Each structure stands twice: as C-alpha cells, then as structure tokens.
Short mmCIF file of C-alpha atoms (C1' of nucleotides) in Angstrom, two decimals:
data_model
loop_
_atom_site.label_atom_id
_atom_site.label_comp_id
_atom_site.label_asym_id
_atom_site.label_seq_id
_atom_site.Cartn_x
_atom_site.Cartn_y
_atom_site.Cartn_z
CA UNK A 1 65.73 -52.25 -31.64
CA UNK A 2 66.22 -55.63 -30.59
CA UNK A 3 62.60 -56.00 -29.13
CA UNK A 4 61.85 -58.28 -32.08
CA UNK A 5 58.82 -57.53 -32.96
CA UNK A 6 57.99 -60.87 -32.71
CA UNK A 7 53.75 -60.90 -32.54
CA UNK A 8 52.95 -63.89 -33.10
CA UNK A 9 54.16 -64.79 -36.54
CA UNK A 10 52.25 -63.39 -39.11
CA UNK A 11 52.49 -61.39 -41.41
CA UNK A 12 54.94 -64.05 -43.65
CA UNK A 13 56.36 -62.74 -46.87
CA UNK A 14 53.68 -62.30 -47.94
CA UNK A 15 54.35 -65.04 -51.33
CA UNK A 16 54.91 -62.59 -53.45
CA UNK A 17 52.71 -63.10 -56.19
CA UNK A 18 54.02 -60.51 -57.98
CA UNK A 19 53.45 -61.93 -62.03
CA UNK A 20 55.00 -61.29 -65.25
CA UNK A 21 53.18 -57.96 -64.88
CA UNK A 22 55.05 -55.17 -62.89
CA UNK A 23 58.72 -54.48 -64.32
CA UNK A 24 60.55 -55.10 -62.16
CA UNK A 25 60.79 -59.29 -63.31
CA UNK A 26 64.57 -60.84 -62.42
CA UNK A 27 66.77 -59.64 -60.27
CA UNK A 28 64.14 -56.62 -59.96
CA UNK A 29 66.76 -53.37 -60.47
CA UNK A 30 65.75 -50.51 -58.54
CA UNK A 31 64.67 -48.18 -61.30
CA UNK A 32 65.89 -44.54 -60.65
CA UNK A 33 63.79 -42.22 -62.26
CA UNK A 34 63.42 -38.28 -62.75
CA UNK A 35 60.11 -37.02 -60.66
CA UNK A 36 58.23 -35.61 -63.88
CA UNK A 37 58.08 -39.26 -65.04
CA UNK A 38 57.81 -40.81 -62.48
CA UNK A 39 54.57 -38.73 -62.08
CA UNK A 40 53.15 -39.28 -65.98
CA UNK A 41 53.32 -42.65 -65.31
CA UNK A 42 51.39 -42.96 -62.55
CA UNK A 43 48.96 -40.78 -63.95
CA UNK A 44 49.27 -42.84 -66.83
CA UNK A 45 48.47 -45.92 -64.73
CA UNK A 46 45.80 -43.91 -63.18
CA UNK A 47 43.69 -44.03 -66.32
CA UNK A 48 43.75 -47.30 -67.65
CA UNK A 49 42.68 -48.68 -64.14
CA UNK A 50 41.02 -46.13 -63.06
CA UNK A 51 39.23 -46.39 -65.79
CA UNK A 52 38.69 -50.62 -66.01
CA UNK A 53 37.83 -50.09 -61.60
CA UNK A 54 35.71 -48.47 -59.74
CA UNK A 55 37.85 -46.94 -57.20
CA UNK A 56 37.07 -48.95 -54.16
CA UNK A 57 38.43 -51.87 -56.04
CA UNK A 58 41.54 -50.09 -57.54
CA UNK A 59 44.12 -50.99 -54.47
CA UNK A 60 47.08 -48.76 -54.78
CA UNK A 61 49.15 -52.26 -53.89
CA UNK A 62 47.92 -52.47 -57.55
CA UNK A 63 49.23 -49.47 -59.44
CA UNK A 64 52.15 -49.49 -57.03
CA UNK A 65 52.70 -53.06 -58.58
CA UNK A 66 51.74 -52.32 -61.72
CA UNK A 67 54.21 -49.60 -61.88
CA UNK A 68 57.01 -51.95 -60.59
CA UNK A 69 57.47 -49.44 -57.85
CA UNK A 70 56.52 -50.09 -53.92
CA UNK A 71 53.81 -48.78 -52.39
CA UNK A 72 55.99 -45.80 -51.11
CA UNK A 73 56.79 -44.27 -52.99
CA UNK A 74 53.48 -43.28 -54.44
CA UNK A 75 53.34 -42.27 -50.93
CA UNK A 76 56.26 -39.86 -52.06
CA UNK A 77 54.00 -38.24 -54.85
CA UNK A 78 50.78 -38.32 -53.76
CA UNK A 79 50.34 -37.28 -50.56
CA UNK A 80 46.70 -40.16 -50.90
CA UNK A 81 44.92 -41.78 -52.62
CA UNK A 82 41.55 -39.47 -52.59
CA UNK A 83 44.90 -37.32 -54.23
CA UNK A 84 46.15 -39.92 -56.80
CA UNK A 85 42.76 -41.04 -58.04
CA UNK A 86 41.86 -36.57 -58.28
CA UNK A 87 45.02 -36.31 -60.15
CA UNK A 88 44.29 -38.82 -62.35
CA UNK A 89 40.49 -37.36 -62.94
CA UNK A 90 42.86 -33.82 -63.50
CA UNK A 91 44.80 -35.23 -65.95
CA UNK A 92 41.45 -37.25 -67.87
CA UNK A 93 39.76 -33.73 -68.23
CA UNK A 94 42.05 -32.04 -69.22
CA UNK A 95 43.05 -34.33 -72.04
CA UNK A 96 39.12 -33.81 -72.98
CA UNK A 97 38.97 -30.67 -72.85
CA UNK A 98 42.42 -29.94 -74.73
CA UNK A 99 41.09 -32.62 -77.74
CA UNK A 100 37.76 -30.20 -78.20
CA UNK A 101 39.04 -26.63 -79.36
CA UNK A 102 37.37 -26.01 -81.35
CA UNK A 103 38.89 -23.41 -84.28
CA UNK A 104 37.32 -19.96 -82.65
CA UNK A 105 37.19 -18.10 -85.85
CA UNK A 106 35.01 -20.35 -87.41
CA UNK A 107 31.62 -19.30 -86.97
CA UNK A 108 29.22 -20.03 -83.70
CA UNK A 109 27.25 -22.89 -84.74
CA UNK A 110 29.82 -24.31 -87.24
CA UNK A 111 32.04 -24.43 -83.17
CA UNK A 112 28.99 -26.03 -81.35
CA UNK A 113 29.08 -28.93 -83.70
CA UNK A 114 32.56 -29.57 -84.47
CA UNK A 115 32.78 -28.89 -80.50
CA UNK A 116 29.87 -31.62 -80.42
CA UNK A 117 31.61 -33.92 -82.66
CA UNK A 118 34.81 -34.34 -81.34
CA UNK A 119 33.13 -34.20 -77.18
CA UNK A 120 31.49 -37.38 -79.37
CA UNK A 121 34.09 -38.92 -80.86
CA UNK A 122 36.97 -38.81 -78.01
CA UNK A 123 33.57 -40.19 -75.71
CA UNK A 124 33.00 -43.09 -78.06
CA UNK A 125 37.01 -43.75 -77.77
CA UNK A 126 37.20 -43.87 -74.25
CA UNK A 127 33.43 -45.76 -74.12
CA UNK A 128 34.81 -47.85 -71.21
CA UNK A 129 36.50 -44.75 -69.08
CA UNK A 130 34.06 -42.23 -69.68
CA UNK A 131 31.20 -45.11 -68.83
CA UNK A 132 33.63 -45.62 -65.72
CA UNK A 133 34.77 -41.90 -64.85
CA UNK A 134 30.89 -40.78 -65.05
CA UNK A 135 29.47 -43.72 -63.02
CA UNK A 136 31.68 -43.39 -59.90
CA UNK A 137 33.63 -39.85 -61.02
CA UNK A 138 31.69 -37.59 -58.04
CA UNK A 139 31.33 -38.37 -54.97
CA UNK A 140 34.58 -40.42 -53.75
CA UNK A 141 36.26 -36.41 -52.38
CA UNK A 142 34.98 -32.65 -53.02
CA UNK A 143 37.79 -32.95 -54.46
CA UNK A 144 37.21 -34.81 -57.02
CA UNK A 145 33.07 -33.14 -58.25
CA UNK A 146 35.55 -29.58 -57.38
CA UNK A 147 37.67 -30.50 -61.14
CA UNK A 148 34.83 -32.23 -62.31
CA UNK A 149 32.85 -28.83 -61.88
CA UNK A 150 35.06 -26.68 -63.32
CA UNK A 151 35.66 -28.83 -66.18
CA UNK A 152 31.39 -28.65 -66.98
CA UNK A 153 31.90 -24.62 -66.83
CA UNK A 154 34.98 -24.74 -69.22
CA UNK A 155 32.15 -26.62 -71.93
CA UNK A 156 29.71 -23.76 -70.53
CA UNK A 157 32.00 -21.20 -71.51
CA UNK A 158 32.98 -22.12 -74.96
CA UNK A 159 30.15 -23.26 -76.08
CA UNK A 160 28.45 -20.32 -75.16
CA UNK A 161 31.18 -17.74 -76.01
CA UNK A 162 30.63 -16.01 -79.76
CA UNK A 163 27.46 -17.22 -79.36
CA UNK A 164 24.75 -15.02 -79.63
CA UNK A 165 26.54 -11.87 -77.82
CA UNK A 166 23.75 -10.01 -77.11
CA UNK A 167 22.38 -12.52 -75.55
CA UNK A 168 25.11 -13.15 -72.51
CA UNK A 169 24.15 -11.95 -69.97
CA UNK A 170 20.81 -13.23 -69.85
CA UNK A 171 22.46 -16.48 -70.17
CA UNK A 172 23.75 -14.96 -66.89
CA UNK A 173 20.51 -14.94 -64.45
CA UNK A 174 19.64 -18.23 -61.96
CA UNK A 175 17.45 -20.26 -64.27
CA UNK A 176 20.00 -19.69 -67.27
CA UNK A 177 22.88 -20.84 -65.96
CA UNK A 178 20.73 -23.76 -64.04
CA UNK A 179 19.66 -24.42 -67.81
CA UNK A 180 22.31 -24.61 -68.78
CA UNK A 181 24.08 -26.94 -65.84
CA UNK A 182 20.94 -28.86 -66.61
CA UNK A 183 21.78 -29.12 -70.41
CA UNK A 184 25.07 -30.65 -69.76
CA UNK A 185 23.34 -33.67 -67.70
CA UNK A 186 21.55 -33.92 -70.57
CA UNK A 187 24.63 -34.30 -73.00
CA UNK A 188 26.56 -36.25 -70.42
CA UNK A 189 23.08 -38.67 -69.70
CA UNK A 190 22.55 -39.27 -73.48
CA UNK A 191 25.79 -39.57 -74.57
CA UNK A 192 26.10 -42.64 -71.94
CA UNK A 193 23.35 -43.99 -72.87
CA UNK A 194 24.85 -43.70 -76.11
CA UNK A 195 28.27 -45.71 -75.65
CA UNK A 196 26.00 -48.12 -73.02
CA UNK A 197 23.88 -49.11 -76.01
CA UNK A 198 26.48 -49.14 -79.08
CA UNK A 199 28.33 -51.33 -76.26
CA UNK A 200 25.65 -53.48 -75.65
CA UNK A 201 25.00 -54.25 -79.30
CA UNK A 202 21.55 -52.83 -78.75
CA UNK A 203 20.37 -50.92 -81.37
CA UNK A 204 22.23 -46.55 -81.75
CA UNK A 205 22.36 -43.66 -83.34
CA UNK A 206 25.22 -42.75 -85.40
CA UNK A 207 27.38 -39.82 -83.90
CA UNK A 208 25.51 -37.88 -86.74
CA UNK A 209 22.13 -38.17 -84.77
CA UNK A 210 23.49 -37.64 -81.29
CA UNK A 211 24.55 -34.47 -82.00
CA UNK A 212 22.15 -32.48 -83.27
CA UNK A 213 19.82 -34.21 -80.86
CA UNK A 214 22.70 -31.70 -77.94
CA UNK A 215 22.57 -29.22 -80.25
CA UNK A 216 18.74 -28.73 -81.12
CA UNK A 217 18.46 -28.91 -78.01
CA UNK A 218 20.68 -26.27 -76.78
CA UNK A 219 20.16 -24.68 -79.28
CA UNK A 220 16.65 -25.21 -77.67
CA UNK A 221 17.35 -24.19 -74.24
CA UNK A 222 19.26 -21.31 -75.03
CA UNK A 223 16.15 -19.74 -77.56
CA UNK A 224 12.98 -19.95 -74.37
CA UNK A 225 15.08 -18.85 -71.22
CA UNK A 226 16.29 -16.15 -73.60
CA UNK A 227 13.17 -15.86 -74.79
CA UNK A 228 11.10 -15.84 -70.84
CA UNK A 229 14.14 -13.29 -69.68
CA UNK A 230 14.30 -10.80 -72.59
CA UNK A 231 10.77 -10.92 -73.44
CA UNK A 232 11.33 -7.52 -75.85
CA UNK A 233 13.43 -9.60 -77.97
CA UNK A 234 12.08 -10.41 -81.39
CA UNK A 235 12.31 -14.22 -81.92
CA UNK B 1 39.25 -39.24 -29.31
CA UNK B 2 40.55 -41.70 -26.96
CA UNK B 3 41.30 -44.31 -29.98
CA UNK B 4 44.46 -45.37 -28.13
CA UNK B 5 44.56 -49.11 -28.62
CA UNK B 6 46.74 -50.85 -26.80
CA UNK B 7 49.48 -51.84 -29.43
CA UNK B 8 51.32 -54.13 -26.82
CA UNK B 9 49.26 -56.42 -25.35
CA UNK B 10 46.84 -55.97 -28.19
CA UNK B 11 43.52 -57.28 -27.29
CA UNK B 12 42.32 -55.74 -24.47
CA UNK B 13 38.80 -55.90 -23.29
CA UNK B 14 38.56 -52.57 -25.78
CA UNK B 15 37.92 -50.29 -23.49
CA UNK B 16 34.50 -50.26 -24.51
CA UNK B 17 34.10 -46.22 -26.00
CA UNK B 18 30.36 -47.23 -26.97
CA UNK B 19 29.46 -43.30 -25.84
CA UNK B 20 26.16 -42.53 -25.52
CA UNK B 21 25.26 -42.82 -28.91
CA UNK B 22 23.57 -46.12 -30.05
CA UNK B 23 21.63 -47.21 -27.29
CA UNK B 24 22.77 -50.18 -24.85
CA UNK B 25 23.74 -47.33 -22.69
CA UNK B 26 24.54 -49.44 -19.04
CA UNK B 27 24.09 -52.79 -18.72
CA UNK B 28 24.03 -53.15 -22.11
CA UNK B 29 20.57 -56.21 -22.14
CA UNK B 30 21.55 -57.77 -25.73
CA UNK B 31 17.68 -56.16 -26.46
CA UNK B 32 16.14 -58.83 -29.31
CA UNK B 33 14.10 -58.06 -32.10
CA UNK B 34 12.11 -59.41 -34.99
CA UNK B 35 13.97 -59.73 -38.12
CA UNK B 36 11.69 -57.67 -40.01
CA UNK B 37 11.50 -54.68 -37.19
CA UNK B 38 15.94 -55.02 -37.13
CA UNK B 39 16.37 -54.84 -40.87
CA UNK B 40 14.48 -52.00 -41.10
CA UNK B 41 15.88 -49.77 -38.57
CA UNK B 42 19.44 -51.48 -40.43
CA UNK B 43 18.00 -49.66 -43.86
CA UNK B 44 16.56 -46.20 -41.90
CA UNK B 45 20.87 -45.54 -40.33
CA UNK B 46 21.44 -45.95 -43.86
CA UNK B 47 19.57 -44.12 -45.15
CA UNK B 48 20.30 -40.75 -42.41
CA UNK B 49 24.88 -42.65 -42.90
CA UNK B 50 25.23 -42.15 -46.35
CA UNK B 51 22.69 -39.96 -46.70
CA UNK B 52 25.24 -37.77 -44.81
CA UNK B 53 28.49 -38.90 -46.10
CA UNK B 54 30.11 -41.24 -48.67
CA UNK B 55 30.23 -44.38 -48.80
CA UNK B 56 33.34 -45.15 -47.97
CA UNK B 57 33.29 -42.47 -44.64
CA UNK B 58 30.39 -44.55 -43.71
CA UNK B 59 31.81 -47.39 -41.66
CA UNK B 60 29.93 -50.59 -40.66
CA UNK B 61 30.76 -50.14 -36.85
CA UNK B 62 28.89 -46.78 -36.67
CA UNK B 63 26.37 -48.73 -38.55
CA UNK B 64 26.09 -51.60 -35.91
CA UNK B 65 27.67 -48.65 -32.78
CA UNK B 66 24.17 -46.30 -33.25
CA UNK B 67 22.32 -49.40 -34.17
CA UNK B 68 22.75 -50.87 -30.66
CA UNK B 69 24.44 -53.59 -32.00
CA UNK B 70 27.97 -56.13 -33.28
CA UNK B 71 29.08 -55.85 -36.89
CA UNK B 72 28.66 -59.56 -36.77
CA UNK B 73 24.96 -59.48 -36.45
CA UNK B 74 24.90 -56.21 -38.95
CA UNK B 75 26.26 -59.41 -41.10
CA UNK B 76 23.74 -61.80 -40.40
CA UNK B 77 21.30 -59.16 -42.56
CA UNK B 78 23.10 -57.97 -45.05
CA UNK B 79 26.00 -60.16 -46.89
CA UNK B 80 28.45 -57.31 -47.93
CA UNK B 81 28.80 -53.43 -47.46
CA UNK B 82 27.63 -53.13 -50.65
CA UNK B 83 24.55 -55.16 -50.35
CA UNK B 84 24.01 -53.53 -47.12
CA UNK B 85 23.84 -49.64 -49.34
CA UNK B 86 22.62 -51.27 -51.90
CA UNK B 87 18.81 -51.89 -50.00
CA UNK B 88 19.41 -48.53 -48.91
CA UNK B 89 19.57 -47.33 -51.84
CA UNK B 90 16.78 -49.22 -52.49
CA UNK B 91 14.52 -47.68 -50.12
CA UNK B 92 15.31 -43.99 -50.82
CA UNK B 93 14.41 -44.44 -54.61
CA UNK B 94 11.43 -46.20 -53.88
CA UNK B 95 11.12 -43.23 -50.89
CA UNK B 96 11.26 -41.38 -53.31
CA UNK B 97 8.47 -43.13 -56.36
CA UNK B 98 6.15 -43.45 -53.42
CA UNK B 99 6.15 -39.49 -53.05
CA UNK B 100 6.00 -38.36 -56.17
CA UNK B 101 3.29 -40.65 -57.14
CA UNK B 102 0.50 -38.62 -59.32
CA UNK B 103 -3.24 -39.67 -59.93
CA UNK B 104 -3.56 -41.60 -63.33
CA UNK B 105 -7.68 -40.34 -63.87
CA UNK B 106 -5.62 -36.12 -64.24
CA UNK B 107 -5.17 -34.96 -68.15
CA UNK B 108 -1.57 -36.09 -69.14
CA UNK B 109 -0.46 -31.97 -68.08
CA UNK B 110 -1.32 -31.28 -65.16
CA UNK B 111 0.45 -35.54 -64.43
CA UNK B 112 3.44 -34.20 -65.34
CA UNK B 113 3.70 -30.16 -63.66
CA UNK B 114 2.04 -32.36 -59.83
CA UNK B 115 5.00 -34.83 -60.71
CA UNK B 116 7.51 -32.25 -61.05
CA UNK B 117 6.38 -30.63 -58.43
CA UNK B 118 6.41 -33.04 -55.97
CA UNK B 119 10.04 -34.23 -56.81
CA UNK B 120 11.56 -31.62 -56.45
CA UNK B 121 9.11 -30.76 -53.79
CA UNK B 122 11.46 -34.62 -52.54
CA UNK B 123 14.20 -33.06 -53.20
CA UNK B 124 14.48 -29.63 -51.88
CA UNK B 125 12.76 -31.33 -48.63
CA UNK B 126 16.37 -34.29 -48.90
CA UNK B 127 18.41 -31.96 -50.17
CA UNK B 128 21.66 -32.69 -48.40
CA UNK B 129 20.65 -36.83 -49.30
CA UNK B 130 19.42 -36.49 -52.55
CA UNK B 131 22.70 -34.06 -53.05
CA UNK B 132 24.82 -37.07 -51.01
CA UNK B 133 23.27 -39.74 -52.98
CA UNK B 134 23.75 -38.35 -56.12
CA UNK B 135 27.23 -37.53 -56.44
CA UNK B 136 28.08 -41.07 -55.32
CA UNK B 137 25.52 -42.99 -55.29
CA UNK B 138 26.62 -44.65 -58.70
CA UNK B 139 29.52 -46.86 -59.18
CA UNK B 140 30.46 -48.63 -55.88
CA UNK B 141 28.40 -51.38 -57.28
CA UNK B 142 27.09 -52.24 -61.11
CA UNK B 143 23.85 -53.29 -58.74
CA UNK B 144 23.50 -50.13 -56.93
CA UNK B 145 23.20 -48.31 -60.81
CA UNK B 146 20.41 -51.78 -62.32
CA UNK B 147 18.65 -49.85 -59.02
CA UNK B 148 19.17 -46.17 -59.81
CA UNK B 149 18.74 -46.98 -63.74
CA UNK B 150 15.41 -48.38 -63.15
CA UNK B 151 14.25 -46.02 -61.03
CA UNK B 152 14.90 -44.22 -63.69
CA UNK B 153 12.68 -45.52 -66.38
CA UNK B 154 9.26 -45.63 -63.90
CA UNK B 155 9.92 -42.07 -64.04
CA UNK B 156 10.74 -42.03 -67.85
CA UNK B 157 7.25 -44.30 -68.05
CA UNK B 158 4.89 -42.14 -65.83
CA UNK B 159 6.32 -39.28 -67.42
CA UNK B 160 5.77 -39.93 -70.88
CA UNK B 161 2.15 -42.18 -70.11
CA UNK B 162 -0.75 -41.83 -70.86
CA UNK B 163 1.18 -38.63 -72.53
CA UNK B 164 0.11 -38.09 -76.15
CA UNK B 165 -1.17 -41.59 -77.00
CA UNK B 166 -0.38 -40.23 -80.56
CA UNK B 167 3.53 -40.44 -79.70
CA UNK B 168 4.22 -44.02 -77.61
CA UNK B 169 5.36 -46.10 -81.41
CA UNK B 170 7.65 -42.98 -82.05
CA UNK B 171 8.66 -42.68 -78.18
CA UNK B 172 10.17 -45.92 -78.93
CA UNK B 173 13.34 -45.57 -81.34
CA UNK B 174 16.65 -45.37 -79.95
CA UNK B 175 16.96 -42.08 -80.33
CA UNK B 176 13.40 -40.58 -78.24
CA UNK B 177 14.61 -43.59 -75.58
CA UNK B 178 17.84 -41.35 -75.93
CA UNK B 179 16.34 -38.64 -75.56
CA UNK B 180 14.59 -38.91 -73.23
CA UNK B 181 16.98 -40.66 -70.38
CA UNK B 182 19.66 -37.26 -71.65
CA UNK B 183 15.82 -35.21 -69.65
CA UNK B 184 16.03 -37.87 -66.98
CA UNK B 185 19.79 -35.87 -66.47
CA UNK B 186 18.50 -32.45 -67.41
CA UNK B 187 16.53 -33.39 -64.98
CA UNK B 188 19.04 -34.56 -62.21
CA UNK B 189 21.75 -31.99 -62.73
CA UNK B 190 18.68 -29.03 -62.96
CA UNK B 191 18.01 -30.20 -59.00
CA UNK B 192 20.98 -30.86 -57.80
CA UNK B 193 22.39 -26.96 -59.21
CA UNK B 194 19.40 -25.97 -57.68
CA UNK B 195 19.80 -27.02 -53.76
CA UNK B 196 23.35 -26.30 -54.17
CA UNK B 197 22.43 -22.76 -55.14
CA UNK B 198 19.91 -22.41 -52.26
CA UNK B 199 22.92 -24.61 -49.37
CA UNK B 200 24.90 -21.76 -50.84
CA UNK B 201 22.40 -18.97 -50.63
CA UNK B 202 23.18 -18.07 -54.12
CA UNK B 203 20.12 -16.62 -56.17
CA UNK B 204 17.80 -19.53 -56.57
CA UNK B 205 15.47 -19.46 -58.85
CA UNK B 206 11.64 -20.23 -57.77
CA UNK B 207 10.36 -24.57 -56.89
CA UNK B 208 7.61 -23.12 -60.07
CA UNK B 209 10.72 -21.47 -62.35
CA UNK B 210 12.34 -24.75 -61.54
CA UNK B 211 9.43 -26.76 -62.83
CA UNK B 212 7.93 -24.57 -65.51
CA UNK B 213 11.34 -24.95 -66.69
CA UNK B 214 11.54 -28.64 -66.20
CA UNK B 215 8.75 -29.63 -67.71
CA UNK B 216 9.18 -27.51 -71.08
CA UNK B 217 12.07 -28.61 -71.34
CA UNK B 218 10.75 -32.09 -71.60
CA UNK B 219 7.58 -31.09 -73.70
CA UNK B 220 10.11 -29.51 -76.33
CA UNK B 221 12.11 -32.79 -76.90
CA UNK B 222 8.65 -34.70 -77.39
CA UNK B 223 7.77 -32.68 -79.09
CA UNK B 224 10.85 -31.73 -81.78
CA UNK B 225 11.31 -35.80 -81.05
CA UNK B 226 8.16 -37.02 -82.45
CA UNK B 227 8.41 -34.54 -85.02
CA UNK B 228 11.51 -34.93 -87.02
CA UNK B 229 10.44 -38.97 -86.50
CA UNK B 230 7.19 -38.39 -88.17
CA UNK B 231 7.59 -35.57 -89.86
CA UNK B 232 3.87 -36.57 -91.58
CA UNK B 233 2.10 -34.80 -88.25
CA UNK B 234 0.91 -31.65 -88.23
CA UNK B 235 2.70 -29.86 -85.24
"C1'" DA C 1 9.54 -75.27 -12.73
"C1'" DC C 2 12.99 -77.77 -15.55
"C1'" DC C 3 14.61 -78.87 -20.29
"C1'" DG C 4 15.49 -78.72 -24.68
"C1'" DT C 5 14.85 -76.14 -28.81
"C1'" DC C 6 15.47 -72.29 -32.17
"C1'" DT C 7 17.64 -68.64 -33.56
"C1'" DA C 8 18.88 -63.26 -32.81
"C1'" DT C 9 23.31 -62.14 -31.68
"C1'" DT C 10 27.72 -62.01 -29.90
"C1'" DG C 11 33.07 -60.53 -30.70
"C1'" DA C 12 37.00 -62.09 -30.89
"C1'" DC C 13 39.48 -63.41 -35.19
"C1'" DT C 14 41.98 -62.97 -40.00
"C1'" DG C 15 43.17 -60.83 -44.32
"C1'" DA C 16 43.02 -56.75 -46.92
"C1'" DC C 17 44.37 -51.83 -47.23
"C1'" DG C 18 45.65 -47.28 -46.75
"C1'" DT C 19 49.69 -45.01 -44.45
"C1'" DT C 20 54.14 -43.73 -42.27
"C1'" DC C 21 58.44 -43.30 -42.12
"C1'" DA C 22 63.51 -45.20 -41.22
"C1'" DA C 23 66.90 -47.09 -43.84
"C1'" DT C 24 69.09 -47.09 -48.29
"C1'" DA C 25 70.69 -46.77 -52.68
"C1'" DG C 26 71.99 -44.83 -57.12
"C1'" DC C 27 73.29 -40.36 -59.18
"C1'" DC C 28 76.09 -36.12 -59.70
"C1'" DC C 29 79.11 -33.20 -58.40
"C1'" DC C 30 83.98 -31.71 -56.86
"C1'" DG D 1 86.31 -41.38 -54.64
"C1'" DG D 2 83.45 -39.67 -51.14
"C1'" DG D 3 80.31 -36.69 -50.28
"C1'" DG D 4 75.21 -35.21 -50.86
"C1'" DC D 5 70.60 -35.71 -52.31
"C1'" DT D 6 66.53 -37.66 -53.38
"C1'" DA D 7 64.51 -41.68 -55.62
"C1'" DT D 8 63.09 -45.41 -53.37
"C1'" DT D 9 62.51 -49.35 -50.25
"C1'" DG D 10 60.07 -51.90 -46.78
"C1'" DA D 11 58.43 -52.64 -43.09
"C1'" DA D 12 55.19 -52.38 -39.53
"C1'" DC D 13 50.75 -50.09 -38.20
"C1'" DG D 14 46.30 -48.45 -37.63
"C1'" DT D 15 41.92 -49.67 -39.24
"C1'" DC D 16 38.10 -51.63 -41.18
"C1'" DA D 17 35.53 -55.63 -44.54
"C1'" DG D 18 33.98 -59.22 -43.96
"C1'" DT D 19 34.25 -64.61 -40.69
"C1'" DC D 20 32.83 -68.16 -37.92
"C1'" DA D 21 32.13 -70.64 -33.61
"C1'" DA D 22 29.80 -69.87 -29.01
"C1'" DT D 23 25.87 -67.82 -26.91
"C1'" DA D 24 21.54 -66.54 -24.44
"C1'" DG D 25 17.15 -65.08 -24.27
"C1'" DA D 26 12.76 -66.55 -25.71
"C1'" DC D 27 9.33 -70.39 -26.27
"C1'" DG D 28 7.27 -74.58 -25.87
"C1'" DG D 29 6.50 -79.14 -24.32
"C1'" DT D 30 6.10 -82.38 -20.04
#
DNA sequence: ACCGTCTATTGACTGACGTTCAATAGCCCC
DNA sequence: GGGGCTATTGAACGTCAGTCAATAGACGGT
C-alpha cells in the first residue's frame, strides 16, 4: 500500500471540466437509481449521442458525464462500449419496428401503404439519427450486424405476409429472398437519399411519391420474381 | 503473445516483439524507399488489412509492423488514421471502377450486362473485402462517405448513359434520381446477400441469375419512372 | 576521399480512451 | 441502529492515435 505510485507526476486532477452538461452540478450528491431506470436512461442517452455523432466520436466519458455518473458505473451495466452501442441500436430498431406496425386485418395493399408511410414518417422525424445510424451503424460489431439483419427480416416478413398467399412458396426461393433483401436495400438507400435531399434544401419528392416508388418497386419485384419461378401462373 | 510490458521501470527496450511478420528481420537495415513506392506499399497493406478486419480492429502499429517501418513514418505519408483509411478506400473504389469499365461502343443493353457481370465478378473475387468494406466502410468519416457516394454516382452515370437517350431528361428529375440511387442500394444489398450466401454454403443463385435480377430491376425502374414522368411517351 | 545537404526514417513521448477493480456510500429490513 | 445488499465511485492500467526532435543514409560538389 505504502508504495505511492508517484510514477513521475502525470495523472493530474484532470481539471474537472464537467460543464453544466451533467446532472451532478454543485455538491454532487450521489444519485441512486433503480437498475432498470439507470439502464433506460443510459440507452436514451445512447440514442441521442450515437444519433448525432459516429461511434468513434462518442466517448464513454462523454456519456457518463452527460448522465452525471462515473465511467465505472456504465461498465456495471454494459460490459463493453460495443455492447452498449448494440443495446442502443437494438432499442432504436425495436422502436422503429413498433412505430411502423400496422393493422393486420386490413387488406394487404393497404397495409403495405400504411407500413411504408409509417416508415417514411419515422425516417423523416428522426432524419439525422437515421442517417447517422445507417451510415455508421453496422460494421462496428457482428452483434450489431445481427440486430440490423433481424430487423430487416422482420420488415420483409411483415410486408410479404398475407400478400398474395399463393406466392409465398415462390418467395422462399434463394433468388426471391435475394430480391427481397435487395428491395430492403433499395428502400433504405432511397429513404436516406430522400431525407438528405430535404436536409440539404434540394428539391425532393413528396412523401407520397417516395412511398409510391417503394411500393411499386416492391410489387414489381414480387410479380416478376414469382412469374419467373411459376411460369404457369397467369399474370 | 508475450505482451508483458514491464510496468515498473517502464520504457525498456520494448522486448522487440516484432515477429517474422515485418520485413526488417535480423539486423534491420533501414530500408529507404521512394515516396511513391512507400505510399503504394502502405495503401496495398491497407487494402488487405481493412479488407479483413473492421476499422477499429486495425491498428496503425499493426500496419507499420507489417510494412517493417515505424509508426512515425506512416504519419509522414498520411496525416491521420482516417485519412489513411480514406486513401485505402479510394484505391479500392478506383480499382472497382476500373475493372468494371465497359466498351462504350457496344449497344446499351450489352454494356449493362457486361458491366453488371464485371461488377459481380469483382464482388465474388473480393468477397471478404467487399463484405467488410460494405458493412463498415462509410460512417467512419464524411470524407469516406464522399468517396463512396462519388463512386456510386459514377456507376449511375455509366449505366444510364447512352441508355435510351430520349429518357435522359426524365432521369434527371428528383424522383428519378432517388429511384436510381435506390437501385444502387438494391444492387449492393443483393450482391452482399449473394456473396454471404455463398460464403455460408447456403443455396445461392448463379451469377447469371443475379445479373438478370439486377438488370431487369433497373430497367423496370427506368421504364416506370420515365413513364410516370412522360405519360405521353409510348411504352 | 571528405564533407555538407537533403529527406526518408526512427523511436521515445503524450494525451485520450476503453476497461478493471477494490473500496465506498446510500438504502432497506430486522 | 446496525448489518447486509448493491449501486456507485475513482483511481489505475494498458493500448493506441498522433507528435516531434534527432538520425542515418544517399547523393552531389569539391
């Protein structure tokens, strides 16, 4: 114990640069929260921070500071930064999925339109975060990739279910699944381009036009794929 | 491996852990290269390293070690790690563009097929690197995003040029540009899904099938977009 | 051969950041 | 009011991106 570390002298008091940003301002009374509350708070902070800056540009210190807690506590809830990021992405994905849920008693085409409209509305409402996540989301970690891929699969299931029951078997072939996955890429790229055009003040199509573009493209893909696989089916 | 680093009297001779990986093996004669050679070597190393691991998992030390040079020298050629990464991505993009160039005297449809086949061939040949770059490429830096976006624009130009001259004006509307950008997303997502299916040993379509999927989808998008913008044009 | 210049190259240094862990402080229950 | 549970702290560590003054090796001039 007595072996004072003293190395040289480095490790100064760090000048305490916590601005008025964090919660613990004056006397810093230790705030004790319930596990779920704290976790929810941290995920919420993750959503805003990772939605504004890229992964590398968000430091654990910044998060802890904004939450008014120590860095160590964050590691009590998430084992690594990547796991924390994964939890954030997971939350964003589940909110997206939830907010684009549609009435499954409605006719398929109506559901498709409603779902796409909800999607585009969500994208527009969270434009910056959507763009940031889409441009830097995956790739940080296989776990993140898994979450994103599962979310995409959820959308594909939702959009194609009830959608021409007779076509379902055909939509399970390798080429059809590739086509559907491609369409998701289409939708994401188009949505991203759309909100970026808006953000930059460029002339951009209306939401209705974009929705029609996505819907008609999907239907065309489904139609032509099914036709090529079931040539006996009447067009 | 032997990562023990003398905590007390720090700054020992560093135990010289350079394995047989780097060039400078035995007596480490300082190798002096021409600026262009050195730069080319480093970019080449970047292609292999960033093609195998994600950005964060590639350290400057690892690159320098593999090149048999000091870290400082790498910073003599590239101001930051991101700039180094950008140079690597730029090289990869320009190789992709170069290897998918087509004979512009051939008829448009033939050019389209040839271009897509070249693209898919490139993707298949560099499957791992393509997947890694696509999943983690953008988002690290706005500069990277610019490079990728410019490369996409190059492809769009190439694919649509000479392709139904009468349609060109219509293909310049906001909705049409969005549709084309969407198609690029379609192509990338489908290509990625394709090589991943192959890599995982899953049943995957043939390259011809994928090429047909991409081509027919593009033509359908062009056709329907042009039709909706120029309703007077005969189909 | 010697010397001077030029520059590719080095390697030790720094600050920042992710991560760990033993110690601490607030809360609840007996 | 005391004891146990656990949320919370804060300092320390190893790693890594980025900096910089010093060096070495080639080349040209004399």
